[in-house]
């Protein structure tokens, strides 16, 4: 009997190995639904865990299987005794869509930017030199108003009579930090950034460079908070000083392109944002736009051109662009793009004298 048994195994082993290979190939290419159905249908095993296999199908989900331990007696019959039919599903974990869903949920206790956990996340982010590049501004949690101090902006700017320089989408703040260092008396500088960890880094850099009093970074969604912030900056009450500066300069530089067509509505420049800027910018004030993605620049430009009663394009033709950065100080993104010898598309607008409603 021993002879025929060994002979049978010698024939079966290649077939079983081929079947195993076929299974793993199929597992990698199957749909998420099929993979979950397999996990539920796989036979249960009460054997102790000695190892596990992980299979993914590119969907961000991982399926792990427990495998019965290898016994000494099994070695005489080859690895075929580790049959896939005894695999036991032990975990199904979502790494992308599930985590995104949780991140998009609003926290009833904190806004995304005053959450005390942001500091710890920022520390980990800084140590790994990684940061999330994209967020969904339409997610519920980013529709919350940002939390400001009771005395903002009096407690962050030394002289509120200075004109205001507003940078929408300031990222880690390198551009405004350089500008405030070189031209400290020209403006009160305000940077807005939607990504909580990124704006936390900007605020840390501000403190490290000791530029408080003339520069502030606020974590917020500009399409939610801009009007409130500019109202606080430019309005006075009976117990405050009589004069406040106007919004003389606005920059929107290298915003998230949100390339997918269905994500276009997430882009920062909207008709409402243009109208808000028109209400707070005096005649002669400037808007400066730039991007390394021509489509993104053209769309931002179109939003301002469609409200030509408030903003005048520096060029008549949409095919003409500003060749150089009019401010002379590049953003960190701009430096990276130019170092790779890639084009940057720019446009400027001047506020007209028309009164905005």
CSV table of C-alpha atoms in Angstrom, one decimal:
chain,number,residue,atom,x,y,z
A,1,UNK,CA,0.0,0.0,0.0
A,2,UNK,CA,2.9,2.4,0.7
A,3,UNK,CA,4.1,2.2,-2.9
A,4,UNK,CA,0.8,3.1,-4.5
A,5,UNK,CA,0.2,5.8,-1.9
A,6,UNK,CA,3.5,7.5,-2.7
A,7,UNK,CA,2.7,7.1,-6.4
A,8,UNK,CA,-0.7,8.7,-6.0
A,9,UNK,CA,0.7,11.6,-4.1
A,10,UNK,CA,3.3,12.1,-6.8
A,11,UNK,CA,0.6,12.5,-9.3
A,12,UNK,CA,-1.7,14.6,-7.2
A,13,UNK,CA,0.9,17.1,-5.8
A,14,UNK,CA,1.5,19.0,-9.1
A,15,UNK,CA,-2.3,19.2,-9.6
A,16,UNK,CA,-2.8,20.5,-6.1
A,17,UNK,CA,0.0,23.1,-6.5
A,18,UNK,CA,-1.5,24.2,-9.8
A,19,UNK,CA,-4.8,24.6,-8.1
A,20,UNK,CA,-3.3,26.6,-5.3
A,21,UNK,CA,-1.6,28.9,-7.9
A,22,UNK,CA,-4.9,29.3,-9.7
A,23,UNK,CA,-6.7,30.2,-6.5
A,24,UNK,CA,-4.3,33.0,-5.6
A,25,UNK,CA,-4.5,34.4,-9.1
A,26,UNK,CA,-8.2,34.4,-9.0
A,27,UNK,CA,-8.3,35.9,-5.5
A,28,UNK,CA,-6.2,38.9,-6.7
A,29,UNK,CA,-8.5,39.6,-9.7
A,30,UNK,CA,-11.9,38.9,-8.2
A,31,UNK,CA,-14.3,41.6,-7.3
A,32,UNK,CA,-14.6,42.8,-3.7
A,33,UNK,CA,-18.1,41.3,-3.5
A,34,UNK,CA,-16.8,37.9,-4.7
A,35,UNK,CA,-13.9,38.0,-2.3
A,36,UNK,CA,-16.2,38.7,0.7
A,37,UNK,CA,-18.6,36.0,-0.4
A,38,UNK,CA,-15.6,33.5,-0.5
A,39,UNK,CA,-14.6,34.6,3.0
A,40,UNK,CA,-18.1,33.8,4.3
A,41,UNK,CA,-18.3,30.5,2.4
A,42,UNK,CA,-14.9,29.2,3.3
A,43,UNK,CA,-15.0,26.2,5.7
A,44,UNK,CA,-14.4,27.0,9.3
A,45,UNK,CA,-11.5,25.3,11.1
A,46,UNK,CA,-11.0,24.8,14.8
A,47,UNK,CA,-7.3,24.1,14.3
A,48,UNK,CA,-4.8,26.5,15.9
A,49,UNK,CA,-3.2,29.3,13.9
A,50,UNK,CA,0.3,28.7,12.6
A,51,UNK,CA,0.5,31.2,9.8
A,52,UNK,CA,-1.6,33.2,7.5
A,53,UNK,CA,-1.8,34.3,3.9
A,54,UNK,CA,-3.0,37.7,2.7
A,55,UNK,CA,-4.7,38.4,-0.5
A,56,UNK,CA,-5.7,41.7,-2.0
A,57,UNK,CA,-7.6,42.6,-5.2
A,58,UNK,CA,-6.5,46.2,-5.4
A,59,UNK,CA,-9.6,47.5,-3.7
A,60,UNK,CA,-7.9,48.4,-0.4
A,61,UNK,CA,-9.2,45.3,1.4
A,62,UNK,CA,-7.1,42.5,2.8
A,63,UNK,CA,-8.3,39.0,3.5
A,64,UNK,CA,-6.4,36.8,5.9
A,65,UNK,CA,-6.7,33.0,6.3
A,66,UNK,CA,-5.6,30.9,9.2
A,67,UNK,CA,-3.7,27.7,8.3
A,68,UNK,CA,-3.5,24.6,10.4
A,69,UNK,CA,-0.1,24.0,11.9
A,70,UNK,CA,2.4,21.8,10.1
A,71,UNK,CA,2.9,18.5,11.9
A,72,UNK,CA,6.0,16.4,11.6
A,73,UNK,CA,4.0,13.6,10.1
A,74,UNK,CA,2.8,15.9,7.4
A,75,UNK,CA,6.3,16.5,6.1
A,76,UNK,CA,6.4,12.9,4.8
A,77,UNK,CA,3.5,13.7,2.6
A,78,UNK,CA,4.6,17.1,1.3
A,79,UNK,CA,3.1,20.6,1.7
A,80,UNK,CA,-0.1,19.5,0.0
A,81,UNK,CA,-1.6,18.7,3.5
A,82,UNK,CA,-2.0,22.5,3.9
A,83,UNK,CA,-5.2,22.4,1.9
A,84,UNK,CA,-6.9,25.6,1.0
A,85,UNK,CA,-10.2,23.9,1.9
A,86,UNK,CA,-9.2,24.2,5.6
A,87,UNK,CA,-8.4,27.9,5.4
A,88,UNK,CA,-10.3,30.0,8.0
A,89,UNK,CA,-11.0,33.6,7.4
A,90,UNK,CA,-9.9,35.6,10.4
A,91,UNK,CA,-10.0,39.3,9.4
A,92,UNK,CA,-11.3,41.6,6.7
A,93,UNK,CA,-9.8,45.1,6.9
A,94,UNK,CA,-10.5,48.1,4.8
A,95,UNK,CA,-7.5,50.5,4.4
A,96,UNK,CA,-8.8,53.1,2.0
A,97,UNK,CA,-12.6,53.6,1.5
A,98,UNK,CA,-13.5,52.6,5.1
A,99,UNK,CA,-10.9,54.9,6.6
A,100,UNK,CA,-11.9,57.7,4.2
A,101,UNK,CA,-15.5,57.4,5.3
A,102,UNK,CA,-14.6,57.7,9.0
A,103,UNK,CA,-12.4,60.7,8.3
A,104,UNK,CA,-15.2,62.5,6.4
A,105,UNK,CA,-17.6,62.2,9.3
A,106,UNK,CA,-18.1,65.3,11.4
A,107,UNK,CA,-16.9,65.1,15.0
A,108,UNK,CA,-19.7,66.5,17.3
A,109,UNK,CA,-17.1,67.7,19.8
A,110,UNK,CA,-14.4,69.3,17.6
A,111,UNK,CA,-13.9,70.9,14.3
A,112,UNK,CA,-11.2,69.3,12.1
A,113,UNK,CA,-8.8,72.1,13.0
A,114,UNK,CA,-9.1,72.3,16.8
A,115,UNK,CA,-9.1,68.6,17.4
A,116,UNK,CA,-6.4,67.9,20.0
A,117,UNK,CA,-5.4,64.7,18.2
A,118,UNK,CA,-4.2,66.8,15.2
A,119,UNK,CA,-0.9,67.7,17.0
A,120,UNK,CA,0.0,64.0,17.5
A,121,UNK,CA,-1.0,63.1,14.0
A,122,UNK,CA,1.1,66.0,12.7
A,123,UNK,CA,4.1,64.8,14.7
A,124,UNK,CA,3.8,61.3,13.1
A,125,UNK,CA,3.3,63.0,9.7
A,126,UNK,CA,6.4,65.1,10.2
A,127,UNK,CA,8.5,62.1,11.2
A,128,UNK,CA,7.5,60.2,8.1
A,129,UNK,CA,7.8,63.2,5.8
A,130,UNK,CA,4.4,62.4,4.4
A,131,UNK,CA,1.2,64.4,4.4
A,132,UNK,CA,-2.2,63.8,2.8
A,133,UNK,CA,-2.4,65.7,-0.4
A,134,UNK,CA,-6.1,65.6,-1.0
A,135,UNK,CA,-9.2,66.1,1.1
A,136,UNK,CA,-12.9,66.3,0.1
A,137,UNK,CA,-14.0,69.9,1.0
A,138,UNK,CA,-17.6,68.8,0.6
A,139,UNK,CA,-17.3,66.2,3.3
A,140,UNK,CA,-19.5,66.8,6.3
A,141,UNK,CA,-16.7,67.5,8.7
A,142,UNK,CA,-15.2,70.2,6.4
A,143,UNK,CA,-18.6,72.0,6.3
A,144,UNK,CA,-18.2,73.0,9.9
A,145,UNK,CA,-17.1,76.6,10.7
A,146,UNK,CA,-13.6,76.9,12.1
A,147,UNK,CA,-13.1,77.7,15.8
A,148,UNK,CA,-11.5,81.1,16.5
A,149,UNK,CA,-10.5,82.7,19.7
A,150,UNK,CA,-13.0,85.1,21.2
A,151,UNK,CA,-10.8,88.0,20.4
A,152,UNK,CA,-9.7,87.1,16.9
A,153,UNK,CA,-8.1,88.9,15.0
A,154,UNK,CA,-7.2,91.5,17.7
A,155,UNK,CA,-5.1,88.9,19.5
A,156,UNK,CA,-3.1,87.8,16.4
A,157,UNK,CA,-2.3,91.1,14.6
A,158,UNK,CA,-0.5,94.0,16.2
A,159,UNK,CA,-1.8,96.7,13.8
A,160,UNK,CA,-5.2,96.0,12.2
A,161,UNK,CA,-5.0,99.2,10.2
A,162,UNK,CA,-2.6,97.6,7.7
A,163,UNK,CA,-3.9,96.3,4.4
A,164,UNK,CA,-4.6,92.6,4.3
A,165,UNK,CA,-2.8,90.0,2.1
A,166,UNK,CA,-4.9,86.9,1.8
A,167,UNK,CA,-3.5,83.5,0.6
A,168,UNK,CA,-6.2,80.9,0.0
A,169,UNK,CA,-4.7,77.4,0.1
A,170,UNK,CA,-1.5,78.4,1.8
A,171,UNK,CA,-0.3,74.8,2.4
A,172,UNK,CA,2.6,74.7,4.9
A,173,UNK,CA,2.9,78.5,4.7
A,174,UNK,CA,6.4,78.8,3.1
A,175,UNK,CA,5.3,81.5,0.7
A,176,UNK,CA,3.7,83.7,3.3
A,177,UNK,CA,6.6,83.1,5.8
A,178,UNK,CA,9.1,84.3,3.3
A,179,UNK,CA,6.9,87.3,2.3
A,180,UNK,CA,6.3,88.4,5.9
A,181,UNK,CA,10.0,88.1,6.6
A,182,UNK,CA,11.0,90.3,3.7
A,183,UNK,CA,8.1,92.8,3.8
A,184,UNK,CA,6.9,92.8,7.4
A,185,UNK,CA,5.4,96.3,7.4
A,186,UNK,CA,3.5,96.1,4.1
A,187,UNK,CA,0.5,93.9,5.1
A,188,UNK,CA,-1.2,91.8,7.7
A,189,UNK,CA,-0.7,88.3,6.1
A,190,UNK,CA,-3.4,85.7,6.5
A,191,UNK,CA,-3.1,82.1,5.1
A,192,UNK,CA,-6.1,79.7,4.9
A,193,UNK,CA,-5.6,76.0,4.6
A,194,UNK,CA,-8.2,73.2,4.7
A,195,UNK,CA,-5.9,70.3,5.6
A,196,UNK,CA,-5.7,70.2,9.4
A,197,UNK,CA,-2.2,68.6,9.7
A,198,UNK,CA,-0.8,70.9,7.0
A,199,UNK,CA,-2.0,74.0,8.7
A,200,UNK,CA,-0.7,72.7,12.0
A,201,UNK,CA,2.7,72.6,10.5
A,202,UNK,CA,2.3,76.1,9.1
A,203,UNK,CA,1.4,77.4,12.6
A,204,UNK,CA,4.5,75.7,14.1
A,205,UNK,CA,6.7,77.3,11.5
A,206,UNK,CA,5.2,80.6,12.3
A,207,UNK,CA,6.1,80.3,15.9
A,208,UNK,CA,9.6,79.0,15.1
A,209,UNK,CA,10.3,82.0,12.9
A,210,UNK,CA,8.8,84.4,15.5
A,211,UNK,CA,6.6,86.2,13.0
A,212,UNK,CA,3.6,86.5,15.2
A,213,UNK,CA,1.8,89.9,15.1
A,214,UNK,CA,1.9,90.3,11.3
A,215,UNK,CA,1.0,86.8,10.1
A,216,UNK,CA,-1.6,84.2,11.0
A,217,UNK,CA,-2.6,80.8,9.6
A,218,UNK,CA,-6.2,79.6,10.0
A,219,UNK,CA,-7.4,76.1,9.3
A,220,UNK,CA,-10.7,76.3,7.6
A,221,UNK,CA,-12.8,75.7,4.5
A,222,UNK,CA,-12.6,78.9,2.6
A,223,UNK,CA,-16.0,78.3,1.0
A,224,UNK,CA,-17.5,78.1,4.4
A,225,UNK,CA,-15.6,80.6,6.5
A,226,UNK,CA,-14.2,83.3,4.2
A,227,UNK,CA,-17.0,85.8,4.7
A,228,UNK,CA,-16.9,85.4,8.5
A,229,UNK,CA,-13.2,85.8,8.6
A,230,UNK,CA,-13.1,88.9,6.4
A,231,UNK,CA,-15.9,90.5,8.3
A,232,UNK,CA,-14.0,90.1,11.5
A,233,UNK,CA,-10.9,91.4,9.9
A,234,UNK,CA,-12.3,94.5,8.3
A,235,UNK,CA,-15.2,95.5,10.7
A,236,UNK,CA,-15.0,97.5,13.9
A,237,UNK,CA,-17.2,97.8,16.9
A,238,UNK,CA,-17.7,100.6,19.4
A,239,UNK,CA,-14.9,99.4,21.7
A,240,UNK,CA,-12.4,98.7,18.9
A,241,UNK,CA,-10.1,101.0,16.9
A,242,UNK,CA,-11.8,103.1,14.2
A,243,UNK,CA,-9.8,102.0,11.2
A,244,UNK,CA,-9.3,98.5,9.7
A,245,UNK,CA,-7.3,97.6,6.7
A,246,UNK,CA,-8.9,96.5,3.4
A,247,UNK,CA,-8.2,93.2,1.5
A,248,UNK,CA,-5.7,94.6,-1.0
A,249,UNK,CA,-4.1,91.4,-2.3
A,250,UNK,CA,-5.5,87.9,-2.8
A,251,UNK,CA,-3.5,84.9,-4.0
A,252,UNK,CA,-4.8,81.4,-5.0
A,253,UNK,CA,-1.7,79.4,-6.0
A,254,UNK,CA,-1.5,75.8,-7.1
A,255,UNK,CA,-4.8,74.6,-5.6
A,256,UNK,CA,-5.8,71.0,-5.5
A,257,UNK,CA,-6.7,70.2,-9.1
A,258,UNK,CA,-9.3,67.5,-8.3
A,259,UNK,CA,-8.7,66.0,-11.7
A,260,UNK,CA,-11.6,63.6,-11.9
A,261,UNK,CA,-14.7,65.1,-13.6
A,262,UNK,CA,-17.0,64.1,-10.8
A,263,UNK,CA,-14.7,65.9,-8.3
A,264,UNK,CA,-14.6,69.2,-10.2
A,265,UNK,CA,-17.2,70.6,-7.8
A,266,UNK,CA,-14.6,70.3,-5.0
A,267,UNK,CA,-12.3,73.0,-6.5
A,268,UNK,CA,-11.8,76.0,-4.4
A,269,UNK,CA,-12.8,78.9,-6.7
A,270,UNK,CA,-16.6,79.0,-7.0
A,271,UNK,CA,-18.9,81.8,-8.0
A,272,UNK,CA,-19.8,82.4,-4.3
A,273,UNK,CA,-16.1,82.7,-3.4
A,274,UNK,CA,-15.6,85.3,-6.1
A,275,UNK,CA,-18.6,87.3,-4.9
A,276,UNK,CA,-17.4,87.2,-1.3
A,277,UNK,CA,-14.0,88.6,-2.4
A,278,UNK,CA,-15.7,91.3,-4.4
A,279,UNK,CA,-17.6,92.5,-1.3
A,280,UNK,CA,-14.4,92.9,0.7
A,281,UNK,CA,-11.9,94.1,-1.9
A,282,UNK,CA,-11.7,97.8,-2.7
A,283,UNK,CA,-11.2,99.2,-6.2
A,284,UNK,CA,-7.7,98.6,-7.5
A,285,UNK,CA,-7.1,95.5,-5.3
A,286,UNK,CA,-5.4,92.6,-7.0
A,287,UNK,CA,-6.1,88.9,-7.4
A,288,UNK,CA,-3.2,86.7,-8.5
A,289,UNK,CA,-3.8,83.1,-9.7
A,290,UNK,CA,-1.3,80.5,-10.7
A,291,UNK,CA,-1.2,76.7,-11.3
A,292,UNK,CA,1.0,74.2,-13.1
A,293,UNK,CA,-2.2,72.6,-14.5
A,294,UNK,CA,-3.5,74.8,-17.3
A,295,UNK,CA,-7.0,73.4,-17.1
A,296,UNK,CA,-7.2,74.4,-13.4
A,297,UNK,CA,-5.9,77.9,-14.0
A,298,UNK,CA,-8.3,78.4,-16.9
A,299,UNK,CA,-11.2,77.3,-14.8
A,300,UNK,CA,-10.3,79.7,-11.9
A,301,UNK,CA,-9.8,82.5,-14.5
A,302,UNK,CA,-13.2,81.8,-16.0
A,303,UNK,CA,-14.9,82.1,-12.6
A,304,UNK,CA,-13.5,85.6,-12.2
A,305,UNK,CA,-14.1,86.6,-15.9
A,306,UNK,CA,-17.8,85.6,-15.5
A,307,UNK,CA,-18.1,88.4,-12.9
A,308,UNK,CA,-16.3,91.0,-15.1
A,309,UNK,CA,-18.3,93.8,-13.4
A,310,UNK,CA,-16.1,93.2,-10.4
A,311,UNK,CA,-12.8,91.9,-11.7
A,312,UNK,CA,-10.9,92.9,-14.8
A,313,UNK,CA,-8.5,90.4,-16.4
A,314,UNK,CA,-5.1,91.8,-17.2
A,315,UNK,CA,-5.4,90.2,-20.7
A,316,UNK,CA,-8.2,90.3,-23.1
A,317,UNK,CA,-7.5,86.9,-24.5
A,318,UNK,CA,-7.8,83.7,-22.3
A,319,UNK,CA,-4.9,82.3,-24.3
A,320,UNK,CA,-2.5,84.9,-22.8
A,321,UNK,CA,-0.9,84.3,-19.5
A,322,UNK,CA,1.4,86.3,-17.1
A,323,UNK,CA,4.9,85.1,-17.8
A,324,UNK,CA,6.4,85.7,-14.4
A,325,UNK,CA,5.4,85.6,-10.7
A,326,UNK,CA,4.4,89.2,-10.1
A,327,UNK,CA,5.3,89.0,-6.4
A,328,UNK,CA,8.9,87.7,-6.9
A,329,UNK,CA,8.6,85.1,-4.2
A,330,UNK,CA,7.8,81.6,-5.3
A,331,UNK,CA,5.7,79.1,-3.4
A,332,UNK,CA,7.2,75.8,-2.4
A,333,UNK,CA,5.2,74.1,-5.1
A,334,UNK,CA,6.3,76.6,-7.7
A,335,UNK,CA,9.9,76.0,-6.9
A,336,UNK,CA,9.4,72.3,-7.4
A,337,UNK,CA,7.7,72.8,-10.7
A,338,UNK,CA,10.3,75.2,-12.1
A,339,UNK,CA,13.1,72.9,-11.0
A,340,UNK,CA,11.6,70.3,-13.2
A,341,UNK,CA,11.4,72.8,-16.1
A,342,UNK,CA,7.6,72.6,-16.2
A,343,UNK,CA,5.3,75.5,-17.2
A,344,UNK,CA,3.4,77.6,-14.7
A,345,UNK,CA,0.2,79.3,-15.9
A,346,UNK,CA,-0.7,82.7,-14.3
A,347,UNK,CA,-3.4,85.4,-14.4
A,348,UNK,CA,-4.1,88.6,-12.6
A,349,UNK,CA,-7.3,90.5,-12.0
A,350,UNK,CA,-8.0,94.0,-10.7
A,351,UNK,CA,-11.0,94.9,-8.7
A,352,UNK,CA,-13.2,97.4,-10.6
A,353,UNK,CA,-15.2,100.2,-8.9
A,354,UNK,CA,-18.5,98.4,-9.1
A,355,UNK,CA,-20.2,97.9,-5.8
A,356,UNK,CA,-20.8,94.3,-4.9
A,357,UNK,CA,-24.1,93.3,-3.4
